Short mmCIF file of C-alpha atoms and ligand atoms in Angstrom, two decimals:
data_model
loop_
_atom_site.label_atom_id
_atom_site.label_comp_id
_atom_site.label_asym_id
_atom_site.label_seq_id
_atom_site.Cartn_x
_atom_site.Cartn_y
_atom_site.Cartn_z
CA MET A 1 72.31 110.67 131.51
CA ALA A 2 75.80 109.95 129.74
CA GLN A 3 76.25 111.65 126.30
CA SER A 4 78.29 111.71 123.09
CA VAL A 5 80.55 114.29 122.93
CA LYS A 6 78.48 117.31 120.86
CA GLY A 7 78.74 117.19 117.13
CA MET A 8 79.50 113.64 117.66
CA ARG A 9 76.90 110.68 116.51
CA ASP A 10 76.34 106.69 117.15
CA LEU A 11 76.12 105.24 113.83
CA PHE A 12 73.62 102.27 114.36
CA GLY A 13 70.57 100.63 112.27
CA PRO A 14 69.52 101.98 109.02
CA VAL A 15 72.15 104.41 109.06
CA MET A 16 74.64 101.32 109.87
CA GLY A 17 73.26 99.23 106.93
CA ALA A 18 73.33 102.64 104.42
CA PHE A 19 77.30 102.84 106.16
CA GLN A 20 77.93 99.30 105.29
CA ARG A 21 76.89 99.39 101.82
CA ILE A 22 78.55 102.24 100.86
CA GLU A 23 81.66 100.79 102.32
CA ASP A 24 81.20 97.18 100.71
CA THR A 25 80.64 98.41 97.38
CA ALA A 26 83.42 101.16 97.31
CA ARG A 27 85.83 98.23 98.70
CA THR A 28 84.82 95.93 95.55
CA HIS A 29 84.87 98.50 92.87
CA PHE A 30 88.26 100.49 93.68
CA ALA A 31 90.00 96.93 94.05
CA LYS A 32 88.77 96.48 90.24
CA HIS A 33 90.31 99.18 89.29
CA GLY A 34 93.47 98.35 91.02
CA TYR A 35 93.49 100.93 94.01
CA GLN A 36 94.86 99.55 97.48
CA GLU A 37 93.36 100.68 100.82
CA ILE A 38 96.00 102.32 103.47
CA ARG A 39 94.81 103.47 106.82
CA THR A 40 96.58 106.43 108.89
CA PRO A 41 96.30 107.70 112.40
CA ILE A 42 93.54 109.48 113.31
CA LEU A 43 95.94 111.98 115.11
CA GLU A 44 98.01 113.60 113.42
CA TYR A 45 100.79 116.56 114.15
CA VAL A 46 99.11 119.97 113.66
CA GLU A 47 101.76 120.78 111.16
CA VAL A 48 100.88 118.14 108.18
CA PHE A 49 97.82 120.65 107.84
CA LYS A 50 99.05 123.69 108.48
CA ARG A 51 101.75 123.23 105.81
CA ALA A 52 99.31 121.19 103.38
CA VAL A 53 95.89 122.49 103.72
CA GLY A 54 97.33 126.14 104.09
CA ASP A 55 97.04 129.05 106.92
CA SER A 56 93.99 130.69 105.21
CA SER A 57 91.93 127.99 105.08
CA ASP A 58 88.96 127.60 107.14
CA ILE A 59 89.87 124.14 107.84
CA VAL A 60 92.80 125.05 109.31
CA ASN A 61 91.45 128.46 110.81
CA LYS A 62 88.39 127.94 112.17
CA GLU A 63 87.66 124.10 112.20
CA MET A 64 90.68 122.75 113.24
CA TYR A 65 89.90 119.66 115.87
CA ASP A 66 93.48 120.22 117.81
CA PHE A 67 94.80 120.25 121.45
CA LYS A 68 98.31 119.40 123.39
CA ASP A 69 98.52 115.76 124.10
CA LYS A 70 100.13 114.73 127.60
CA GLY A 71 104.12 115.39 126.19
CA GLY A 72 103.07 119.14 125.18
CA ARG A 73 103.02 117.98 121.36
CA ASP A 74 100.53 120.32 119.38
CA VAL A 75 97.99 117.33 117.40
CA VAL A 76 94.95 117.14 115.50
CA MET A 77 92.49 114.89 115.15
CA ARG A 78 92.77 114.75 111.25
CA PRO A 79 90.33 117.31 109.25
CA GLU A 80 90.98 115.48 106.13
CA ASN A 81 92.77 112.46 104.90
CA THR A 82 94.62 113.46 101.62
CA ALA A 83 97.53 115.13 103.43
CA ALA A 84 98.12 112.60 105.81
CA VAL A 85 98.10 110.12 103.26
CA VAL A 86 100.80 112.11 101.63
CA ARG A 87 103.14 111.86 104.71
CA ALA A 88 102.70 108.45 105.13
CA MET A 89 103.91 107.86 101.67
CA ILE A 90 106.52 110.11 101.89
CA GLU A 91 107.86 108.73 105.18
CA HIS A 92 107.62 105.01 104.24
CA LYS A 93 109.21 106.22 100.82
CA LEU A 94 106.55 105.32 98.88
CA LEU A 95 107.26 107.80 96.21
CA ALA A 96 110.86 107.40 95.38
CA SER A 97 110.39 105.05 92.46
CA SER A 98 108.13 107.81 90.45
CA ASP A 99 105.91 104.79 89.87
CA PRO A 100 101.81 104.90 89.98
CA GLN A 101 100.72 104.63 93.05
CA LEU A 102 96.54 103.76 93.49
CA LEU A 103 94.98 104.18 96.84
CA TYR A 104 91.75 104.79 98.78
CA TYR A 105 91.15 105.05 102.39
CA ILE A 106 88.01 104.92 104.35
CA GLY A 107 87.79 106.38 107.97
CA PRO A 108 86.50 109.39 110.52
CA MET A 109 87.55 112.88 109.91
CA PHE A 110 86.74 115.82 112.43
CA ARG A 111 85.84 119.43 112.12
CA TYR A 112 85.24 121.55 114.94
CA GLU A 113 82.24 123.03 113.26
CA ARG A 114 79.63 125.42 113.84
CA MET A 115 76.62 122.96 114.56
CA GLN A 116 73.75 122.77 111.86
CA ALA A 117 71.80 120.01 110.07
CA GLY A 118 74.17 117.35 108.28
CA ARG A 119 77.24 118.79 109.39
CA TYR A 120 78.82 116.60 112.38
CA ARG A 121 82.48 117.36 114.41
CA GLN A 122 83.13 113.49 113.63
CA PHE A 123 81.81 112.40 109.85
CA TRP A 124 83.28 109.78 107.50
CA GLN A 125 84.88 110.23 104.22
CA ILE A 126 85.64 107.63 101.69
CA GLY A 127 88.66 109.03 99.03
CA ALA A 128 90.28 107.69 96.25
CA GLU A 129 94.46 109.16 95.48
CA SER A 130 96.62 108.40 92.69
CA PHE A 131 100.10 109.60 93.04
CA GLY A 132 102.56 110.18 89.71
CA VAL A 133 100.58 110.10 86.85
CA ALA A 134 100.06 113.79 85.51
CA SER A 135 97.61 112.73 82.42
CA PRO A 136 94.38 113.74 81.85
CA GLU A 137 93.54 109.81 81.07
CA SER A 138 94.32 109.86 84.94
CA GLU A 139 91.82 111.76 86.33
CA ALA A 140 89.22 110.18 83.42
CA GLU A 141 89.88 106.97 85.10
CA SER A 142 89.76 108.13 88.54
CA LEU A 143 86.41 110.32 87.72
CA LEU A 144 85.00 106.89 86.02
CA MET A 145 85.71 104.96 88.76
CA LEU A 146 83.64 107.55 91.27
CA PHE A 147 80.59 107.52 88.82
CA ASP A 148 80.49 103.50 88.61
CA PHE A 149 80.92 103.23 92.12
CA LEU A 150 77.67 106.19 93.06
CA ARG A 151 75.65 104.54 90.13
CA ALA A 152 76.33 101.10 91.51
CA LEU A 153 74.78 102.65 94.65
CA GLY A 154 71.80 103.73 92.73
CA LEU A 155 72.41 107.27 92.06
CA LYS A 156 71.37 108.32 89.31
CA GLU A 157 70.64 112.16 88.75
CA LEU A 158 74.48 113.15 88.93
CA LYS A 159 76.60 116.03 87.72
CA LEU A 160 80.27 116.86 87.47
CA SER A 161 81.07 120.58 88.39
CA LEU A 162 84.47 121.26 86.72
CA ASN A 163 86.99 123.81 86.91
CA SER A 164 90.39 124.35 86.30
CA VAL A 165 92.63 126.65 88.60
CA GLY A 166 95.81 126.71 86.46
CA THR A 167 99.10 126.79 87.82
CA PRO A 168 100.65 128.36 90.53
CA GLU A 169 103.17 130.33 87.67
CA THR A 170 100.04 131.51 86.02
CA ARG A 171 97.95 132.24 88.74
CA PRO A 172 99.51 135.62 89.62
CA ALA A 173 98.06 137.43 85.94
CA PHE A 174 94.75 136.51 87.12
CA TYR A 175 95.21 137.25 90.77
CA ALA A 176 95.83 140.78 89.19
CA ALA A 177 92.73 141.01 87.48
CA PHE A 178 90.39 139.66 90.09
CA ARG A 179 92.22 142.38 92.63
CA ALA A 180 91.10 144.98 90.52
CA PHE A 181 87.35 143.48 89.94
CA PHE A 182 87.26 142.99 94.26
CA ASP A 183 88.66 146.76 94.70
CA ALA A 184 86.02 148.21 92.21
CA ARG A 185 83.26 146.61 94.38
CA GLU A 186 85.27 145.81 98.33
CA SER A 187 82.33 147.48 100.07
CA GLN A 188 79.90 145.15 99.10
CA PHE A 189 82.23 142.10 100.23
CA CYS A 190 82.38 140.35 103.65
CA GLY A 191 84.94 140.74 106.36
CA ASP A 192 85.95 137.40 105.78
CA CYS A 193 86.74 138.30 101.67
CA HIS A 194 89.03 141.19 102.80
CA ARG A 195 91.22 138.71 104.76
CA ARG A 196 90.95 136.03 102.00
CA ILE A 197 91.86 138.84 98.97
CA ALA A 198 94.76 139.33 100.90
CA GLU A 199 96.09 135.81 101.36
CA ASN A 200 94.19 133.84 98.63
CA PRO A 201 92.01 135.54 96.27
CA LEU A 202 90.52 132.13 94.91
CA ARG A 203 89.14 131.56 98.10
CA VAL A 204 86.73 135.04 97.41
CA LEU A 205 85.25 132.65 94.99
CA ASP A 206 84.58 129.98 97.14
CA CYS A 207 82.43 132.42 100.22
CA LYS A 208 79.18 131.04 100.92
CA VAL A 209 77.86 134.88 101.97
CA PRO A 210 75.00 135.39 99.57
CA THR A 211 75.83 139.25 98.86
CA CYS A 212 79.49 138.19 97.94
CA GLN A 213 77.97 135.65 95.60
CA ALA A 214 75.89 138.45 94.28
CA ALA A 215 78.97 140.73 94.20
CA LEU A 216 80.93 138.37 92.11
CA GLU A 217 78.61 138.61 89.32
CA GLY A 218 81.24 139.23 85.50
CA HIS A 219 84.00 138.67 87.72
CA PRO A 220 87.11 137.41 85.57
CA VAL A 221 87.66 133.82 84.99
CA ILE A 222 90.41 131.85 85.93
CA THR A 223 90.25 129.24 82.54
CA ASP A 224 91.04 132.41 80.52
CA PHE A 225 94.33 133.18 82.08
CA LEU A 226 95.49 129.27 81.85
CA ASP A 227 98.63 128.56 80.22
CA GLU A 228 98.82 126.41 77.00
CA ALA A 229 99.66 123.58 78.58
CA SER A 230 97.06 123.44 81.39
CA ARG A 231 94.44 124.74 78.98
CA ALA A 232 95.43 121.58 76.68
CA HIS A 233 94.71 119.44 79.43
CA HIS A 234 91.48 120.95 80.35
CA ASP A 235 90.61 120.35 77.22
CA ARG A 236 91.59 116.90 76.86
CA LEU A 237 89.64 115.90 79.96
CA LYS A 238 86.58 117.10 78.71
CA ALA A 239 86.70 115.28 75.83
CA LEU A 240 87.46 111.96 77.50
CA LEU A 241 84.47 112.78 79.88
CA ILE A 242 82.39 113.59 76.95
CA ASP A 243 83.80 109.97 75.18
CA LEU A 244 82.44 108.34 78.72
CA GLY A 245 79.48 109.75 79.12
CA ILE A 246 80.07 111.25 82.36
CA PRO A 247 78.11 114.59 82.29
CA PHE A 248 79.53 117.77 83.40
CA GLU A 249 79.57 121.52 83.74
CA GLU A 250 82.01 124.22 83.65
CA ASN A 251 82.09 126.06 86.51
CA PRO A 252 84.29 129.15 86.44
CA ARG A 253 83.63 129.55 90.45
CA LEU A 254 84.76 125.91 91.39
CA VAL A 255 88.21 126.38 93.32
CA ARG A 256 87.69 123.87 96.50
CA GLY A 257 88.66 124.73 99.91
CA LEU A 258 92.07 124.17 100.05
CA ASP A 259 95.47 125.76 98.88
CA TYR A 260 97.07 122.76 97.18
CA TYR A 261 95.26 122.24 93.87
CA THR A 262 96.25 122.51 90.28
CA ARG A 263 94.77 122.65 87.16
CA THR A 264 91.36 119.95 87.70
CA ALA A 265 89.09 120.98 90.36
CA PHE A 266 85.92 119.58 90.51
CA GLU A 267 82.65 118.56 92.74
CA VAL A 268 79.96 116.53 91.86
CA LEU A 269 76.32 117.26 92.36
CA SER A 270 73.14 114.86 93.20
CA SER A 271 69.97 116.25 92.53
CA ASP A 272 68.66 113.05 94.77
CA LEU A 273 68.51 115.10 97.58
CA GLY A 274 65.67 117.48 96.03
CA ALA A 275 68.39 120.70 95.69
CA GLN A 276 71.21 120.32 93.72
CA SER A 277 73.89 119.59 96.26
CA ALA A 278 77.65 118.85 96.26
CA LEU A 279 78.16 115.21 97.42
CA LEU A 280 81.79 115.61 97.03
CA GLY A 281 84.72 117.41 95.89
CA GLY A 282 88.46 116.66 94.70
CA GLY A 283 90.97 117.59 92.08
CA ARG A 284 94.66 118.04 91.38
CA TYR A 285 97.22 118.37 93.80
CA ASP A 286 100.52 118.62 92.09
CA GLY A 287 102.46 120.96 94.47
CA LEU A 288 101.71 119.04 97.86
CA VAL A 289 104.33 116.12 97.79
CA LYS A 290 106.99 118.28 97.23
CA MET A 291 105.28 121.23 100.21
CA LEU A 292 105.18 118.26 102.89
CA GLY A 293 108.71 117.29 102.29
CA GLY A 294 108.61 114.41 99.33
CA PRO A 295 110.08 114.22 95.78
CA ASP A 296 107.97 116.62 93.21
CA THR A 297 105.00 114.08 92.43
CA ALA A 298 102.14 114.00 90.49
CA ALA A 299 98.58 113.53 92.32
CA PHE A 300 94.62 113.85 91.85
CA GLY A 301 91.90 112.48 94.40
CA TRP A 302 88.69 113.03 95.61
CA ALA A 303 87.03 112.47 98.92
CA ILE A 304 83.12 111.96 99.36
CA GLY A 305 81.50 112.33 102.75
CA LEU A 306 79.70 108.98 104.10
CA ASP A 307 76.80 110.98 106.14
CA ARG A 308 75.84 113.00 103.29
CA LEU A 309 75.83 109.95 101.18
CA ALA A 310 74.03 107.63 103.61
CA MET A 311 71.21 110.26 103.48
CA VAL A 312 70.80 110.37 99.95
CA LEU A 313 70.56 106.77 99.76
CA GLU A 314 67.84 106.36 102.33
CA ALA A 315 66.14 109.37 100.12
CA VAL A 316 66.80 106.92 97.23
CA LYS A 317 66.06 103.47 98.14
CA GLY A 318 64.31 103.82 101.60
CA ASN A 319 65.70 102.15 104.90
CA GLN A 320 68.03 99.78 104.41
CA GLU A 321 69.40 97.12 107.38
CA GLY A 322 71.38 94.30 106.19
CA PRO A 323 69.22 90.60 105.66
CA LYS A 324 68.73 88.90 109.34
CA PRO A 325 70.52 85.80 109.59
CA ALA A 326 68.06 82.83 110.88
CA LEU A 327 67.58 82.54 114.31
CA LEU A 328 68.39 79.22 116.01
CA ILE A 329 66.50 78.58 118.94
CA PRO A 330 67.25 75.51 121.21
CA LEU A 331 65.00 74.03 123.70
CA GLY A 332 66.41 72.63 127.19
CA ASP A 333 70.31 71.85 128.06
CA LYS A 334 70.75 68.80 125.42
CA ALA A 335 69.70 70.88 122.17
CA SER A 336 71.33 74.12 123.50
CA ALA A 337 74.95 71.98 123.51
CA ALA A 338 73.79 70.25 120.02
CA ALA A 339 72.74 73.77 118.55
CA LEU A 340 76.41 75.08 119.05
CA LYS A 341 77.83 72.44 117.73
CA LEU A 342 75.71 72.25 115.00
CA ALA A 343 75.91 76.43 114.33
CA GLN A 344 80.03 75.89 114.58
CA THR A 345 79.47 73.91 111.45
CA TRP A 346 76.85 75.37 109.16
CA TRP A 347 78.87 78.81 109.84
CA GLY A 348 82.01 76.94 108.71
CA GLN A 349 79.91 76.44 105.56
CA GLY A 350 78.91 80.33 105.17
CA CYS A 351 75.68 80.16 106.50
CA ALA A 352 74.02 83.11 108.54
CA ILE A 353 72.89 82.41 112.02
CA GLN A 354 71.75 84.18 114.85
CA LEU A 355 71.76 81.67 118.07
CA GLU A 356 69.30 82.11 121.26
CA THR A 357 71.79 81.48 123.88
CA ARG A 358 68.83 82.57 126.77
CA GLY A 359 67.42 79.61 127.10
CA GLY A 360 64.05 79.95 128.41
CA ALA A 361 60.17 79.37 126.53
CA LEU A 362 59.85 79.02 123.16
CA LYS A 363 57.43 81.51 123.34
CA LYS A 364 59.50 84.08 124.54
CA ALA A 365 62.20 83.51 121.73
CA LEU A 366 59.61 83.72 119.21
CA GLN A 367 58.14 86.89 120.26
CA THR A 368 61.76 88.75 120.45
CA ALA A 369 62.46 87.05 117.34
CA ASN A 370 59.18 88.68 115.38
CA ARG A 371 59.88 92.24 117.52
CA GLN A 372 63.62 92.20 116.10
CA GLY A 373 62.62 91.39 112.49
CA PHE A 374 63.65 87.87 112.32
CA THR A 375 61.80 85.92 108.92
CA ARG A 376 63.30 82.72 109.67
CA ALA A 377 63.41 80.49 112.85
CA LEU A 378 65.14 76.96 113.41
CA ILE A 379 63.72 75.48 116.72
CA LEU A 380 65.46 72.43 117.91
CA GLY A 381 64.06 70.20 121.01
CA ASP A 382 64.61 67.07 122.12
CA GLY A 383 62.35 65.28 119.66
CA GLU A 384 63.54 66.89 116.83
CA LEU A 385 67.14 65.89 117.77
CA GLU A 386 66.22 62.09 118.27
CA SER A 387 64.28 62.04 114.77
CA GLY A 388 67.23 64.05 113.24
CA THR A 389 65.08 66.95 112.02
CA ILE A 390 65.09 71.12 112.75
CA MET A 391 61.73 72.54 112.90
CA ALA A 392 61.88 75.10 110.46
CA LYS A 393 59.53 78.22 110.84
CA ASP A 394 58.53 81.13 108.32
CA LEU A 395 57.80 83.85 110.65
CA THR A 396 56.75 86.07 107.85
CA ALA A 397 53.82 83.55 106.52
CA GLY A 398 53.31 82.02 109.98
CA SER A 399 54.18 78.53 108.59
CA GLN A 400 56.30 75.86 109.79
CA GLU A 401 57.98 72.47 108.64
CA ALA A 402 60.77 69.46 109.61
CA TRP A 403 64.07 69.91 107.85
CA PRO A 404 66.04 66.97 107.98
CA ILE A 405 69.47 68.37 109.70
CA ALA A 406 71.73 67.61 107.05
CA GLU A 407 69.73 69.65 104.73
CA VAL A 408 69.68 72.93 107.08
CA PRO A 409 72.58 74.62 105.06
CA ALA A 410 71.18 74.17 101.26
CA ARG A 411 67.88 75.00 102.30
CA LEU A 412 68.92 78.24 104.13
CA LYS A 413 70.78 79.52 101.35
CA ALA A 414 68.19 78.49 98.49
P1 LIG B 501 85.66 118.74 101.98
O1 LIG B 501 86.80 118.27 102.63
O2 LIG B 501 85.64 119.86 102.61
O3 LIG B 501 85.95 119.33 100.30
O4 LIG B 501 84.08 117.73 102.23
C1 LIG B 501 84.42 116.44 101.60
C2 LIG B 501 83.03 116.53 101.59
O5 LIG B 501 82.78 115.91 103.18
C3 LIG B 501 81.54 117.24 101.53
O6 LIG B 501 81.33 117.22 100.04
C4 LIG B 501 80.61 116.99 102.53
O7 LIG B 501 80.04 115.85 102.34
C5 LIG B 501 81.86 115.74 103.55
N1 LIG B 501 81.57 116.92 104.95
C6 LIG B 501 82.78 118.06 105.20
N2 LIG B 501 82.53 118.39 105.94
C7 LIG B 501 81.63 117.57 106.68
C8 LIG B 501 81.09 117.70 108.05
N3 LIG B 501 81.27 118.61 109.07
N4 LIG B 501 80.14 116.51 108.47
C9 LIG B 501 79.60 115.71 107.68
N5 LIG B 501 80.04 115.69 106.14
C10 LIG B 501 81.02 116.63 105.78
#
C-alpha cells in the first residue's frame, strides 16, 4: 500500500475543520490590523537560512530538509518563514523606503526532526512580521493582535513569557559572566552545551536536557546586562502590556532558538492542553534584514504552529467540522437537469448546496446523507417539478414538508 512520506501527514475531517477555522480567524483579525498576506516559495537556497538562522542553531545543524536539485544547487524546504520573507522583501526592494510594512503568512514548514508526538517533518505555521518600526508600541500592537486572535479561537488560559536578550553590542559582557559560571560547573553540562558555549552561549539557556536546566540554577541573568536604551524599551513594553491586560511573566532563560533576535524575545504558553506548553514564539530581530543584504531595518514578529494550535482547539471545543450544506437529490433524468440549473441559481445567491449526482434510488441517497452527517435534504422529483415545489427533509428530526421552489434560498438561510 502506498504511504505518505515519514513525518508528513494528511489533513482531513475534524483536524482540517480546526485548521480552516484558525486560518479564517487569522485572516479576518490580521486584516483588521492592516497586515497583508505574503506567500513565498517552499523551496529556498540553503544560504538564506544558513546566513539568517545561523550555523549553530539546531534548525540548521540537524533539521534542514535539504537536497541538491537537478541543476546541482543546494536547496531546502523552508524550515521557518521569517528569513524567507526577509529575503523576498529585500529582493523586491520593499524595504527601501523605510515605511512600516505589516505582513502575515500562512503555510507549511519542513524540518527533518526525530519522530515524536506532535512533531512533524511537515507542519504549518502562521506568522506576522512588522518591518521598519523599532518602538515597544509596535510590539504591543502585534502582541495584542496575537492575543485577540487566540482569544477569538476560544483560548483563555494564555500567558506571555517575556525576556530581553539585549543587543549584539551589550551581549559580550553577559557572555563573559555566563562563561565563568559555565566553567565552574562544566562537567554538569551535556556535550551539545559544550559546543554551544563556544559558538553561541545563549543557546545553553535553551537546552532541553533536564540536568543542564538544573545546572543552570543561579545563572547570570541577561536583563541585568542591558544597556540603558534596551532597559527603557523593555520597561516600556511591560507597562504597555499591563495597560492592555495582557498577562505576562518574565523568564530570564527564554532566548528563542535563532541567532537574529535582539531585545524582546517571547513565547506564549497555554494551559488549555493540560501542562503549560509553548504555543508559539517570537521577538525582535533588528539585525536580520542587514544580515541578509538589505538596508538596516527594525523588525518584530512571531510564528505559531498550527498543528499544536489545532490540537489545543480540539481539546477546548471538541471536534469541529464546518456545517454541512443541504443535499439536493434529484430523481430521474428531467429532475437531474433541472436540479443543476436550480443549484446554479442558488449557489449564485450564496446558498450552500451539495448535489447528489449519482442518480439511482432515493433510499440509497438518503442512507448516504445520514451516514455523512447531512441534516437537510431537498428532494426534487417529476411531481415536485410540476407543482413548483421541492420536498425539504429534516434528517435530524425525520420530518418533511413541501417548500415553494422560489422560497428555497430564503428558507435555507433562515
Ligand atoms: P519555532 O519556529 O521553532 O520557534 O517554532 C514555532 C512553533 O512552531 C512552535 O511553537 C510549534 O508550535 C511549531 N513547530 C515547530 N516545529 C514543529 C514540528 N516539527 N512539528 C509541529 N509543530 C512545530
